[in-house]
């Protein structure tokens, strides 16, 4: 635990920031303790549930396994960056309209993964949605509603 | 007050959850994510033996790790809490193990540090030595009392029906519940057919994605505990008891829960967090990892021997049920599961002679408690498999056979309580209609065979329990609700706001629901057993009606003409000369209940019945044993839905959770050690496990004594799925599985046995 602290610089939700990190710190921990961002949260600690999802250089990663030092020079987006004051992102709104969550603990991860999905497949079919979201778990099992929300978000994104 | 066009009916609206925006933006508050200034993190050192005497715990190396604040064992805990045993049914669970350990994973010592990584590293430096004792893991073996887990039973005294157990020695039976109706032996002797089968269920767990977490901030004049808890009032009572304090010095705050499912009921990490904060005189956070959840609380594994006697016409005239519940090392709420579920063990059938023995057993594994159904899914698994097996053996249609024996409105259930507002037949009929049960069905040819099955179930609600609510109208006319029901994803905040809005003629969205805080939210027995919408719903309704009556009185006092609907804010300004004052309405609800007599009989066992059924269509790959659910139908009697959309997601979610418990989830235990304590090795349902077709339906009913005709829904769709699938497997390939989960391996083994070609190790 006495390992050397290193200062890293990266872009967080559109703003340049720096953080003092140790080699064992993961992304979730740094976001929570140094930036008061709690949308990415650790659950399984093994990169299997997706609750800790963040976008690093546009790619969805598991923040519980991704070491904080790897963020040096990267562009990081968390769920907190999606909504503007008074206006939710189309994916967030679709999750509400479709009732695509219950307890909400996994929801930020699903929302970010859906953002990544729609960037890659703007008009996904059911199988693409299931495959893409298969790394995110919801113990309340709001999966049918999540699939509906993804489709709604895709429709509304296209409509502009 | 008549509803107006401006706001309209609030009850019956599919309103999105009030907290939806907080949840999709990642800003909803959960205990596991909370931080307090000066907070220390706790890491728990856990037992590595299933049953043993603690010879020594060496903490010296851990204390030397730089950055460690303290290391504590039970000796330290007893300095601040002399009698540190807790639990809802029994005061049997020590905050940290005292003298003995009773399961692998039991907390033995704790390291505190400001940096959780340091606490973790130091925890691994602790060395304990144990004198191992014989252990017992199986619930049926435990009933022999050859290995005794606890020397003496210590019922808590909270529940009147457990008091008789006080001081019993040399037994693992934490509760022996019995029901005797009619003369079972005589009826069996007169039976034309007798069937007996034994069913088992496995150990599974809640696995909430927010693991257990509590933060205690102890001061000499009071303690505040932030906790991921389903029953803040109970936690307050129990913490006050441990401290010897009045309840008003204990404050329990509960933000949103990242899943509960029964796991976060009663008291979990709160007592440990309290003791640690007392010792360290700092705020202390106990936040578990996913792995540690496997050592906290699970569902009850069970063994159910069920025997039925039928007359020559196919009527069930006798049923004998013996159920053994594997409660693990500490009772938690197991004895109540044993009783409160036990009395419906004979199922939704009209049977003259019923015998039920239901045993809560101590064993040397992780304790078991409530999990979405309070024991009912284990019972339904057995009685609906058994019922199907009888029908098939007698070459009767499973639907006709059930309908011949169904418990109908106005008839006494096994306890003697008359069935009312329980749409068993309606639910069964709707499942059959959706399955087109009487129509042709293609069972397939070749290696993939198709089958279908269904099951129907009855549950009583835990009784008697109390809920209290407060509705506060501010000087501008806006309404705030104070109630202790914990929103863990079931949408209770939204449903309660809809009821307030309905009474006060306000849009539900405008009603503020105060987060649970025992300093301000009044008593509630707990968010459990699908009781809240009914019990708290009534309390909320009464509180709103009380406020409404006070508003009417204020209108009269101010000389408002009859029928005036001057805005509330104007009334307050008129009364107080400015925007000031409050109108406070209160409501308390406790239903009538008559405790069972020595034979388990009572004319009032429950204020309402829950009824649900499940139908499935499946495909079985006869070469691999793999079962694929192609269609899943949930039908439930929820009375009048308060929020139809949330009801539907509850039904859908509950059935998919049960799909995991039915098809693949299982805690593998070897010599008391859980060998798959991680999400890598213990799989829960993911998006690929969702059946291609899912249908959820509520039958058109009204719960006459329910708030706005409604009743609870959270557990319903867990009841019937497991036996529906087993019945469908039998329909598809003619093999019968009697043990959960229904894995490909178990199906394949059964197919090979049937073909006279068993797998080598069978």
PDB file of N, CA and C in Angstrom, chain A residues 1 24-25 29 32-33 38-39 41 43-44 46 48-49 51 79-80 83 86 88 92 95-96 98-99 101-108 127 130-131 133-134 137-141 143-145 147, chain B residues 16-17 20-21 23-27 30 32-33 35 117-118 121 205-207 209-210 257-259 261 290 488-489 645 649-650 652-653 656-657 661 665 678-680 684-688 690 694:
ATOM      1  N   UNK A   1       0.825  -1.218   0.000  1.00  0.00           N
ATOM      2  CA  UNK A   1       0.000   0.000   0.000  1.00  0.00           C
ATOM      3  C   UNK A   1       0.853   1.260   0.000  1.00  0.00           C
ATOM      4  N   UNK A  24      -2.803   0.416  -7.609  1.00  0.00           N
ATOM      5  CA  UNK A  24      -3.911  -0.523  -7.431  1.00  0.00           C
ATOM      6  C   UNK A  24      -5.270   0.158  -7.510  1.00  0.00           C
ATOM      7  N   UNK A  25      -5.323   1.456  -7.652  1.00  0.00           N
ATOM      8  CA  UNK A  25      -6.627   2.122  -7.725  1.00  0.00           C
ATOM      9  C   UNK A  25      -7.329   1.813  -9.042  1.00  0.00           C
ATOM     10  N   UNK A  29     -13.109   3.773  -8.131  1.00  0.00           N
ATOM     11  CA  UNK A  29     -12.663   4.354  -6.866  1.00  0.00           C
ATOM     12  C   UNK A  29     -12.226   5.811  -7.044  1.00  0.00           C
ATOM     13  N   UNK A  32     -15.191   8.105  -7.671  1.00  0.00           N
ATOM     14  CA  UNK A  32     -15.996   8.340  -6.470  1.00  0.00           C
ATOM     15  C   UNK A  32     -15.256   9.207  -5.454  1.00  0.00           C
ATOM     16  N   UNK A  33     -13.989   8.881  -5.185  1.00  0.00           N
ATOM     17  CA  UNK A  33     -13.303   9.560  -4.087  1.00  0.00           C
ATOM     18  C   UNK A  33     -12.719  10.903  -4.501  1.00  0.00           C
ATOM     19  N   UNK A  38     -20.696   9.098  -8.697  1.00  0.00           N
ATOM     20  CA  UNK A  38     -21.094   7.801  -8.138  1.00  0.00           C
ATOM     21  C   UNK A  38     -21.931   6.958  -9.096  1.00  0.00           C
ATOM     22  N   UNK A  39     -22.083   7.442 -10.337  1.00  0.00           N
ATOM     23  CA  UNK A  39     -22.887   6.704 -11.310  1.00  0.00           C
ATOM     24  C   UNK A  39     -22.261   5.377 -11.687  1.00  0.00           C
ATOM     25  N   UNK A  41     -20.440   2.269 -10.367  1.00  0.00           N
ATOM     26  CA  UNK A  41     -20.351   1.702  -9.033  1.00  0.00           C
ATOM     27  C   UNK A  41     -19.896   0.251  -9.118  1.00  0.00           C
ATOM     28  N   UNK A  43     -19.871  -3.578  -8.220  1.00  0.00           N
ATOM     29  CA  UNK A  43     -20.775  -4.567  -7.631  1.00  0.00           C
ATOM     30  C   UNK A  43     -20.082  -5.915  -7.538  1.00  0.00           C
ATOM     31  N   UNK A  44     -19.848  -6.577  -8.690  1.00  0.00           N
ATOM     32  CA  UNK A  44     -19.251  -7.912  -8.622  1.00  0.00           C
ATOM     33  C   UNK A  44     -17.740  -7.850  -8.465  1.00  0.00           C
ATOM     34  N   UNK A  46     -15.581  -8.071 -10.702  1.00  0.00           N
ATOM     35  CA  UNK A  46     -14.907  -8.985 -11.632  1.00  0.00           C
ATOM     36  C   UNK A  46     -15.163  -8.623 -13.096  1.00  0.00           C
ATOM     37  N   UNK A  48     -18.047  -8.420 -14.551  1.00  0.00           N
ATOM     38  CA  UNK A  48     -19.075  -9.307 -15.096  1.00  0.00           C
ATOM     39  C   UNK A  48     -20.486  -8.733 -15.046  1.00  0.00           C
ATOM     40  N   UNK A  49     -20.708  -7.666 -14.285  1.00  0.00           N
ATOM     41  CA  UNK A  49     -22.090  -7.196 -14.105  1.00  0.00           C
ATOM     42  C   UNK A  49     -22.363  -5.885 -14.830  1.00  0.00           C
ATOM     43  N   UNK A  51     -22.132  -2.806 -13.782  1.00  0.00           N
ATOM     44  CA  UNK A  51     -22.562  -1.655 -12.972  1.00  0.00           C
ATOM     45  C   UNK A  51     -21.531  -0.531 -12.982  1.00  0.00           C
ATOM     46  N   UNK A  79     -21.838   8.501 -16.776  1.00  0.00           N
ATOM     47  CA  UNK A  79     -23.281   8.692 -16.978  1.00  0.00           C
ATOM     48  C   UNK A  79     -23.703  10.118 -16.614  1.00  0.00           C
ATOM     49  N   UNK A  80     -22.960  10.732 -15.715  1.00  0.00           N
ATOM     50  CA  UNK A  80     -23.321  12.081 -15.275  1.00  0.00           C
ATOM     51  C   UNK A  80     -23.203  13.110 -16.390  1.00  0.00           C
ATOM     52  N   UNK A  83     -26.805  13.943 -19.435  1.00  0.00           N
ATOM     53  CA  UNK A  83     -27.937  14.872 -19.371  1.00  0.00           C
ATOM     54  C   UNK A  83     -27.452  16.306 -19.293  1.00  0.00           C
ATOM     55  N   UNK A  86     -32.002  20.045 -17.019  1.00  0.00           N
ATOM     56  CA  UNK A  86     -33.391  20.086 -17.457  1.00  0.00           C
ATOM     57  C   UNK A  86     -33.690  19.233 -18.673  1.00  0.00           C
ATOM     58  N   UNK A  88     -32.858  15.377 -20.379  1.00  0.00           N
ATOM     59  CA  UNK A  88     -32.195  14.082 -20.343  1.00  0.00           C
ATOM     60  C   UNK A  88     -31.741  13.677 -21.733  1.00  0.00           C
ATOM     61  N   UNK A  92     -31.585   7.982 -21.750  1.00  0.00           N
ATOM     62  CA  UNK A  92     -32.126   8.090 -20.385  1.00  0.00           C
ATOM     63  C   UNK A  92     -33.641   8.241 -20.406  1.00  0.00           C
ATOM     64  N   UNK A  95     -35.322   4.996 -21.215  1.00  0.00           N
ATOM     65  CA  UNK A  95     -35.343   4.074 -20.063  1.00  0.00           C
ATOM     66  C   UNK A  95     -36.495   4.432 -19.115  1.00  0.00           C
ATOM     67  N   UNK A  96     -36.743   5.720 -18.946  1.00  0.00           N
ATOM     68  CA  UNK A  96     -37.873   6.123 -18.093  1.00  0.00           C
ATOM     69  C   UNK A  96     -39.193   5.766 -18.757  1.00  0.00           C
ATOM     70  N   UNK A  98     -39.951   3.552 -20.867  1.00  0.00           N
ATOM     71  CA  UNK A  98     -40.226   2.113 -20.990  1.00  0.00           C
ATOM     72  C   UNK A  98     -40.209   1.403 -19.634  1.00  0.00           C
ATOM     73  N   UNK A  99     -39.967   2.137 -18.553  1.00  0.00           N
ATOM     74  CA  UNK A  99     -39.894   1.492 -17.236  1.00  0.00           C
ATOM     75  C   UNK A  99     -38.769   0.473 -17.186  1.00  0.00           C
ATOM     76  N   UNK A 101     -36.125  -0.175 -15.549  1.00  0.00           N
ATOM     77  CA  UNK A 101     -35.303  -0.411 -14.353  1.00  0.00           C
ATOM     78  C   UNK A 101     -36.235  -0.526 -13.168  1.00  0.00           C
ATOM     79  N   UNK A 102     -35.722  -1.110 -12.107  1.00  0.00           N
ATOM     80  CA  UNK A 102     -36.473  -1.148 -10.857  1.00  0.00           C
ATOM     81  C   UNK A 102     -35.624  -0.490  -9.764  1.00  0.00           C
ATOM     82  N   UNK A 103     -34.648  -1.236  -9.220  1.00  0.00           N
ATOM     83  CA  UNK A 103     -33.870  -0.618  -8.133  1.00  0.00           C
ATOM     84  C   UNK A 103     -32.925   0.451  -8.649  1.00  0.00           C
ATOM     85  N   UNK A 104     -32.510   0.361  -9.899  1.00  0.00           N
ATOM     86  CA  UNK A 104     -31.705   1.420 -10.504  1.00  0.00           C
ATOM     87  C   UNK A 104     -30.209   1.310 -10.318  1.00  0.00           C
ATOM     88  N   UNK A 105     -29.767   0.288  -9.597  1.00  0.00           N
ATOM     89  CA  UNK A 105     -28.328   0.209  -9.304  1.00  0.00           C
ATOM     90  C   UNK A 105     -27.513  -0.063 -10.568  1.00  0.00           C
ATOM     91  N   UNK A 106     -28.058  -0.897 -11.452  1.00  0.00           N
ATOM     92  CA  UNK A 106     -27.337  -1.256 -12.678  1.00  0.00           C
ATOM     93  C   UNK A 106     -27.599  -0.272 -13.811  1.00  0.00           C
ATOM     94  N   UNK A 107     -28.558   0.635 -13.624  1.00  0.00           N
ATOM     95  CA  UNK A 107     -29.075   1.452 -14.725  1.00  0.00           C
ATOM     96  C   UNK A 107     -28.015   2.323 -15.414  1.00  0.00           C
ATOM     97  N   UNK A 108     -27.152   3.037 -14.671  1.00  0.00           N
ATOM     98  CA  UNK A 108     -26.150   3.838 -15.376  1.00  0.00           C
ATOM     99  C   UNK A 108     -25.293   3.004 -16.323  1.00  0.00           C
ATOM    100  N   UNK A 127     -31.408  -9.229 -31.677  1.00  0.00           N
ATOM    101  CA  UNK A 127     -30.244 -10.064 -31.394  1.00  0.00           C
ATOM    102  C   UNK A 127     -29.015  -9.197 -31.113  1.00  0.00           C
ATOM    103  N   UNK A 130     -29.413  -7.816 -27.602  1.00  0.00           N
ATOM    104  CA  UNK A 130     -29.126  -8.827 -26.571  1.00  0.00           C
ATOM    105  C   UNK A 130     -27.641  -9.126 -26.497  1.00  0.00           C
ATOM    106  N   UNK A 131     -27.007  -9.278 -27.645  1.00  0.00           N
ATOM    107  CA  UNK A 131     -25.574  -9.584 -27.633  1.00  0.00           C
ATOM    108  C   UNK A 131     -24.780  -8.448 -26.993  1.00  0.00           C
ATOM    109  N   UNK A 133     -25.725  -6.154 -24.908  1.00  0.00           N
ATOM    110  CA  UNK A 133     -26.002  -5.894 -23.491  1.00  0.00           C
ATOM    111  C   UNK A 133     -25.839  -7.140 -22.617  1.00  0.00           C
ATOM    112  N   UNK A 134     -25.298  -8.211 -23.195  1.00  0.00           N
ATOM    113  CA  UNK A 134     -25.224  -9.453 -22.418  1.00  0.00           C
ATOM    114  C   UNK A 134     -24.196  -9.374 -21.291  1.00  0.00           C
ATOM    115  N   UNK A 137     -25.742  -6.969 -16.114  1.00  0.00           N
ATOM    116  CA  UNK A 137     -26.722  -7.758 -15.371  1.00  0.00           C
ATOM    117  C   UNK A 137     -27.674  -6.864 -14.598  1.00  0.00           C
ATOM    118  N   UNK A 138     -28.930  -7.299 -14.528  1.00  0.00           N
ATOM    119  CA  UNK A 138     -29.961  -6.581 -13.785  1.00  0.00           C
ATOM    120  C   UNK A 138     -30.657  -7.624 -12.912  1.00  0.00           C
ATOM    121  N   UNK A 139     -30.450  -7.590 -11.608  1.00  0.00           N
ATOM    122  CA  UNK A 139     -31.035  -8.616 -10.753  1.00  0.00           C
ATOM    123  C   UNK A 139     -32.548  -8.448 -10.642  1.00  0.00           C
ATOM    124  N   UNK A 140     -33.038  -7.222 -10.849  1.00  0.00           N
ATOM    125  CA  UNK A 140     -34.497  -7.029 -10.889  1.00  0.00           C
ATOM    126  C   UNK A 140     -35.055  -7.556 -12.203  1.00  0.00           C
ATOM    127  N   UNK A 141     -34.159  -7.859 -13.155  1.00  0.00           N
ATOM    128  CA  UNK A 141     -34.511  -8.484 -14.438  1.00  0.00           C
ATOM    129  C   UNK A 141     -35.475  -7.642 -15.256  1.00  0.00           C
ATOM    130  N   UNK A 143     -35.061  -6.800 -18.107  1.00  0.00           N
ATOM    131  CA  UNK A 143     -34.524  -6.985 -19.464  1.00  0.00           C
ATOM    132  C   UNK A 143     -35.532  -6.711 -20.583  1.00  0.00           C
ATOM    133  N   UNK A 144     -36.768  -7.230 -20.493  1.00  0.00           N
ATOM    134  CA  UNK A 144     -37.695  -6.952 -21.611  1.00  0.00           C
ATOM    135  C   UNK A 144     -37.917  -5.455 -21.806  1.00  0.00           C
ATOM    136  N   UNK A 145     -38.017  -4.734 -20.694  1.00  0.00           N
ATOM    137  CA  UNK A 145     -38.232  -3.288 -20.778  1.00  0.00           C
ATOM    138  C   UNK A 145     -36.965  -2.584 -21.281  1.00  0.00           C
ATOM    139  N   UNK A 147     -34.810  -3.826 -23.470  1.00  0.00           N
ATOM    140  CA  UNK A 147     -34.790  -4.019 -24.928  1.00  0.00           C
ATOM    141  C   UNK A 147     -35.736  -3.002 -25.589  1.00  0.00           C
TER     142      UNK A 147
ATOM    143  N   UNK B  16     -44.607   6.840 -14.528  1.00  0.00           N
ATOM    144  CA  UNK B  16     -43.211   6.411 -14.314  1.00  0.00           C
ATOM    145  C   UNK B  16     -42.811   6.647 -12.859  1.00  0.00           C
ATOM    146  N   UNK B  17     -41.835   5.889 -12.402  1.00  0.00           N
ATOM    147  CA  UNK B  17     -41.393   6.020 -11.015  1.00  0.00           C
ATOM    148  C   UNK B  17     -40.979   7.460 -10.697  1.00  0.00           C
ATOM    149  N   UNK B  20     -37.319   8.255 -11.079  1.00  0.00           N
ATOM    150  CA  UNK B  20     -36.741   7.771 -12.336  1.00  0.00           C
ATOM    151  C   UNK B  20     -35.551   8.614 -12.797  1.00  0.00           C
ATOM    152  N   UNK B  21     -35.700   9.923 -12.726  1.00  0.00           N
ATOM    153  CA  UNK B  21     -34.638  10.805 -13.209  1.00  0.00           C
ATOM    154  C   UNK B  21     -33.338  10.595 -12.411  1.00  0.00           C
ATOM    155  N   UNK B  23     -32.388   7.942 -10.993  1.00  0.00           N
ATOM    156  CA  UNK B  23     -31.792   6.641 -11.290  1.00  0.00           C
ATOM    157  C   UNK B  23     -31.103   6.610 -12.651  1.00  0.00           C
ATOM    158  N   UNK B  24     -31.696   7.235 -13.671  1.00  0.00           N
ATOM    159  CA  UNK B  24     -31.050   7.162 -14.994  1.00  0.00           C
ATOM    160  C   UNK B  24     -29.866   8.118 -15.113  1.00  0.00           C
ATOM    161  N   UNK B  25     -29.779   9.078 -14.207  1.00  0.00           N
ATOM    162  CA  UNK B  25     -28.635   9.994 -14.264  1.00  0.00           C
ATOM    163  C   UNK B  25     -27.519   9.566 -13.315  1.00  0.00           C
ATOM    164  N   UNK B  26     -27.719   8.462 -12.615  1.00  0.00           N
ATOM    165  CA  UNK B  26     -26.671   7.964 -11.715  1.00  0.00           C
ATOM    166  C   UNK B  26     -26.580   8.720 -10.413  1.00  0.00           C
ATOM    167  N   UNK B  27     -27.609   9.514 -10.087  1.00  0.00           N
ATOM    168  CA  UNK B  27     -27.522  10.340  -8.886  1.00  0.00           C
ATOM    169  C   UNK B  27     -28.327   9.816  -7.717  1.00  0.00           C
ATOM    170  N   UNK B  30     -27.414   5.495  -2.666  1.00  0.00           N
ATOM    171  CA  UNK B  30     -27.391   4.136  -2.105  1.00  0.00           C
ATOM    172  C   UNK B  30     -26.346   4.093  -0.996  1.00  0.00           C
ATOM    173  N   UNK B  32     -24.220   1.873  -0.102  1.00  0.00           N
ATOM    174  CA  UNK B  32     -22.905   1.340  -0.469  1.00  0.00           C
ATOM    175  C   UNK B  32     -21.991   2.409  -1.052  1.00  0.00           C
ATOM    176  N   UNK B  33     -22.587   3.500  -1.563  1.00  0.00           N
ATOM    177  CA  UNK B  33     -21.797   4.557  -2.200  1.00  0.00           C
ATOM    178  C   UNK B  33     -21.567   5.750  -1.283  1.00  0.00           C
ATOM    179  N   UNK B  35     -20.384   8.292   1.726  1.00  0.00           N
ATOM    180  CA  UNK B  35     -19.161   8.577   2.463  1.00  0.00           C
ATOM    181  C   UNK B  35     -19.462   9.618   3.536  1.00  0.00           C
ATOM    182  N   UNK B 117      -8.139  -0.436   1.198  1.00  0.00           N
ATOM    183  CA  UNK B 117      -7.123  -1.390   0.727  1.00  0.00           C
ATOM    184  C   UNK B 117      -6.203  -1.805   1.873  1.00  0.00           C
ATOM    185  N   UNK B 118      -5.894  -0.850   2.743  1.00  0.00           N
ATOM    186  CA  UNK B 118      -5.051  -1.163   3.903  1.00  0.00           C
ATOM    187  C   UNK B 118      -5.800  -2.104   4.849  1.00  0.00           C
ATOM    188  N   UNK B 121      -5.688  -5.546   3.313  1.00  0.00           N
ATOM    189  CA  UNK B 121      -4.358  -6.167   3.394  1.00  0.00           C
ATOM    190  C   UNK B 121      -4.072  -6.635   4.822  1.00  0.00           C
ATOM    191  N   UNK B 205     -29.085 -17.444  -3.464  1.00  0.00           N
ATOM    192  CA  UNK B 205     -29.085 -16.206  -2.694  1.00  0.00           C
ATOM    193  C   UNK B 205     -29.631 -15.031  -3.498  1.00  0.00           C
ATOM    194  N   UNK B 206     -29.911 -13.981  -2.751  1.00  0.00           N
ATOM    195  CA  UNK B 206     -30.541 -12.787  -3.311  1.00  0.00           C
ATOM    196  C   UNK B 206     -29.661 -12.124  -4.361  1.00  0.00           C
ATOM    197  N   UNK B 207     -28.401 -11.994  -4.022  1.00  0.00           N
ATOM    198  CA  UNK B 207     -27.412 -11.383  -4.891  1.00  0.00           C
ATOM    199  C   UNK B 207     -27.863 -10.013  -5.417  1.00  0.00           C
ATOM    200  N   UNK B 209     -27.408  -6.355  -6.486  1.00  0.00           N
ATOM    201  CA  UNK B 209     -26.200  -5.774  -7.085  1.00  0.00           C
ATOM    202  C   UNK B 209     -25.597  -4.699  -6.184  1.00  0.00           C
ATOM    203  N   UNK B 210     -26.391  -4.121  -5.291  1.00  0.00           N
ATOM    204  CA  UNK B 210     -25.791  -3.320  -4.226  1.00  0.00           C
ATOM    205  C   UNK B 210     -25.578  -4.251  -3.036  1.00  0.00           C
ATOM    206  N   UNK B 257     -32.555   1.390  -2.211  1.00  0.00           N
ATOM    207  CA  UNK B 257     -31.840   0.126  -2.105  1.00  0.00           C
ATOM    208  C   UNK B 257     -31.515  -0.391  -3.502  1.00  0.00           C
ATOM    209  N   UNK B 258     -30.279  -0.830  -3.673  1.00  0.00           N
ATOM    210  CA  UNK B 258     -29.895  -1.454  -4.933  1.00  0.00           C
ATOM    211  C   UNK B 258     -30.272  -2.921  -4.920  1.00  0.00           C
ATOM    212  N   UNK B 259     -31.564  -3.158  -4.773  1.00  0.00           N
ATOM    213  CA  UNK B 259     -32.097  -4.516  -4.668  1.00  0.00           C
ATOM    214  C   UNK B 259     -32.157  -4.972  -3.222  1.00  0.00           C
ATOM    215  N   UNK B 261     -34.992  -7.914  -2.152  1.00  0.00           N
ATOM    216  CA  UNK B 261     -35.559  -9.245  -2.385  1.00  0.00           C
ATOM    217  C   UNK B 261     -35.723 -10.055  -1.090  1.00  0.00           C
ATOM    218  N   UNK B 290     -19.187  -8.523  -3.246  1.00  0.00           N
ATOM    219  CA  UNK B 290     -20.115  -9.520  -3.797  1.00  0.00           C
ATOM    220  C   UNK B 290     -19.886 -10.879  -3.139  1.00  0.00           C
ATOM    221  N   UNK B 488     -37.180  -0.429  -2.812  1.00  0.00           N
ATOM    222  CA  UNK B 488     -35.976  -1.151  -3.234  1.00  0.00           C
ATOM    223  C   UNK B 488     -36.072  -1.532  -4.706  1.00  0.00           C
ATOM    224  N   UNK B 489     -36.972  -0.834  -5.402  1.00  0.00           N
ATOM    225  CA  UNK B 489     -37.134  -1.104  -6.829  1.00  0.00           C
ATOM    226  C   UNK B 489     -38.547  -1.515  -7.175  1.00  0.00           C
ATOM    227  N   UNK B 645     -48.326  -0.464 -15.013  1.00  0.00           N
ATOM    228  CA  UNK B 645     -47.016  -0.676 -15.633  1.00  0.00           C
ATOM    229  C   UNK B 645     -46.027  -1.248 -14.613  1.00  0.00           C
ATOM    230  N   UNK B 649     -44.022  -4.910 -14.560  1.00  0.00           N
ATOM    231  CA  UNK B 649     -42.571  -5.116 -14.455  1.00  0.00           C
ATOM    232  C   UNK B 649     -42.230  -5.950 -13.224  1.00  0.00           C
ATOM    233  N   UNK B 650     -43.048  -5.836 -12.171  1.00  0.00           N
ATOM    234  CA  UNK B 650     -42.829  -6.673 -10.987  1.00  0.00           C
ATOM    235  C   UNK B 650     -43.071  -8.144 -11.310  1.00  0.00           C
ATOM    236  N   UNK B 652     -42.970  -9.584 -14.305  1.00  0.00           N
ATOM    237  CA  UNK B 652     -41.953 -10.020 -15.246  1.00  0.00           C
ATOM    238  C   UNK B 652     -40.617 -10.242 -14.530  1.00  0.00           C
ATOM    239  N   UNK B 653     -40.220  -9.273 -13.714  1.00  0.00           N
ATOM    240  CA  UNK B 653     -38.929  -9.360 -13.020  1.00  0.00           C
ATOM    241  C   UNK B 653     -38.883 -10.515 -12.031  1.00  0.00           C
ATOM    242  N   UNK B 656     -38.464 -13.797 -13.892  1.00  0.00           N
ATOM    243  CA  UNK B 656     -37.119 -13.996 -14.444  1.00  0.00           C
ATOM    244  C   UNK B 656     -36.109 -14.289 -13.335  1.00  0.00           C
ATOM    245  N   UNK B 657     -36.311 -13.695 -12.158  1.00  0.00           N
ATOM    246  CA  UNK B 657     -35.443 -14.028 -11.020  1.00  0.00           C
ATOM    247  C   UNK B 657     -35.638 -15.509 -10.662  1.00  0.00           C
ATOM    248  N   UNK B 661     -33.401 -19.327 -10.260  1.00  0.00           N
ATOM    249  CA  UNK B 661     -33.503 -20.308  -9.164  1.00  0.00           C
ATOM    250  C   UNK B 661     -34.011 -21.657  -9.675  1.00  0.00           C
ATOM    251  N   UNK B 665     -29.249 -21.508 -10.932  1.00  0.00           N
ATOM    252  CA  UNK B 665     -28.561 -20.968  -9.753  1.00  0.00           C
ATOM    253  C   UNK B 665     -28.445 -22.019  -8.657  1.00  0.00           C
ATOM    254  N   UNK B 678     -18.869 -16.224  -6.228  1.00  0.00           N
ATOM    255  CA  UNK B 678     -18.589 -15.040  -7.044  1.00  0.00           C
ATOM    256  C   UNK B 678     -19.510 -15.067  -8.243  1.00  0.00           C
ATOM    257  N   UNK B 679     -19.659 -13.916  -8.861  1.00  0.00           N
ATOM    258  CA  UNK B 679     -20.532 -13.840 -10.034  1.00  0.00           C
ATOM    259  C   UNK B 679     -19.930 -14.585 -11.235  1.00  0.00           C
ATOM    260  N   UNK B 680     -18.625 -14.891 -11.153  1.00  0.00           N
ATOM    261  CA  UNK B 680     -18.006 -15.667 -12.229  1.00  0.00           C
ATOM    262  C   UNK B 680     -18.474 -17.111 -12.174  1.00  0.00           C
ATOM    263  N   UNK B 684     -26.343 -15.635 -12.658  1.00  0.00           N
ATOM    264  CA  UNK B 684     -27.727 -15.174 -12.504  1.00  0.00           C
ATOM    265  C   UNK B 684     -28.286 -14.895 -13.905  1.00  0.00           C
ATOM    266  N   UNK B 685     -29.602 -14.810 -14.041  1.00  0.00           N
ATOM    267  CA  UNK B 685     -30.155 -14.601 -15.375  1.00  0.00           C
ATOM    268  C   UNK B 685     -29.639 -13.316 -16.017  1.00  0.00           C
ATOM    269  N   UNK B 686     -29.255 -13.436 -17.269  1.00  0.00           N
ATOM    270  CA  UNK B 686     -28.854 -12.293 -18.076  1.00  0.00           C
ATOM    271  C   UNK B 686     -29.855 -12.118 -19.207  1.00  0.00           C
ATOM    272  N   UNK B 687     -29.544 -11.198 -20.073  1.00  0.00           N
ATOM    273  CA  UNK B 687     -30.517 -10.832 -21.114  1.00  0.00           C
ATOM    274  C   UNK B 687     -30.785 -11.986 -22.082  1.00  0.00           C
ATOM    275  N   UNK B 688     -29.811 -12.885 -22.248  1.00  0.00           N
ATOM    276  CA  UNK B 688     -30.013 -14.031 -23.148  1.00  0.00           C
ATOM    277  C   UNK B 688     -30.925 -15.100 -22.545  1.00  0.00           C
ATOM    278  N   UNK B 690     -33.809 -14.494 -21.177  1.00  0.00           N
ATOM    279  CA  UNK B 690     -35.221 -14.082 -21.248  1.00  0.00           C
ATOM    280  C   UNK B 690     -35.924 -14.906 -22.333  1.00  0.00           C
ATOM    281  N   UNK B 694     -42.872 -13.534 -23.586  1.00  0.00           N
ATOM    282  CA  UNK B 694     -43.281 -13.379 -22.186  1.00  0.00           C
ATOM    283  C   UNK B 694     -44.611 -12.666 -22.141  1.00  0.00           C
TER     284      UNK B 694
END
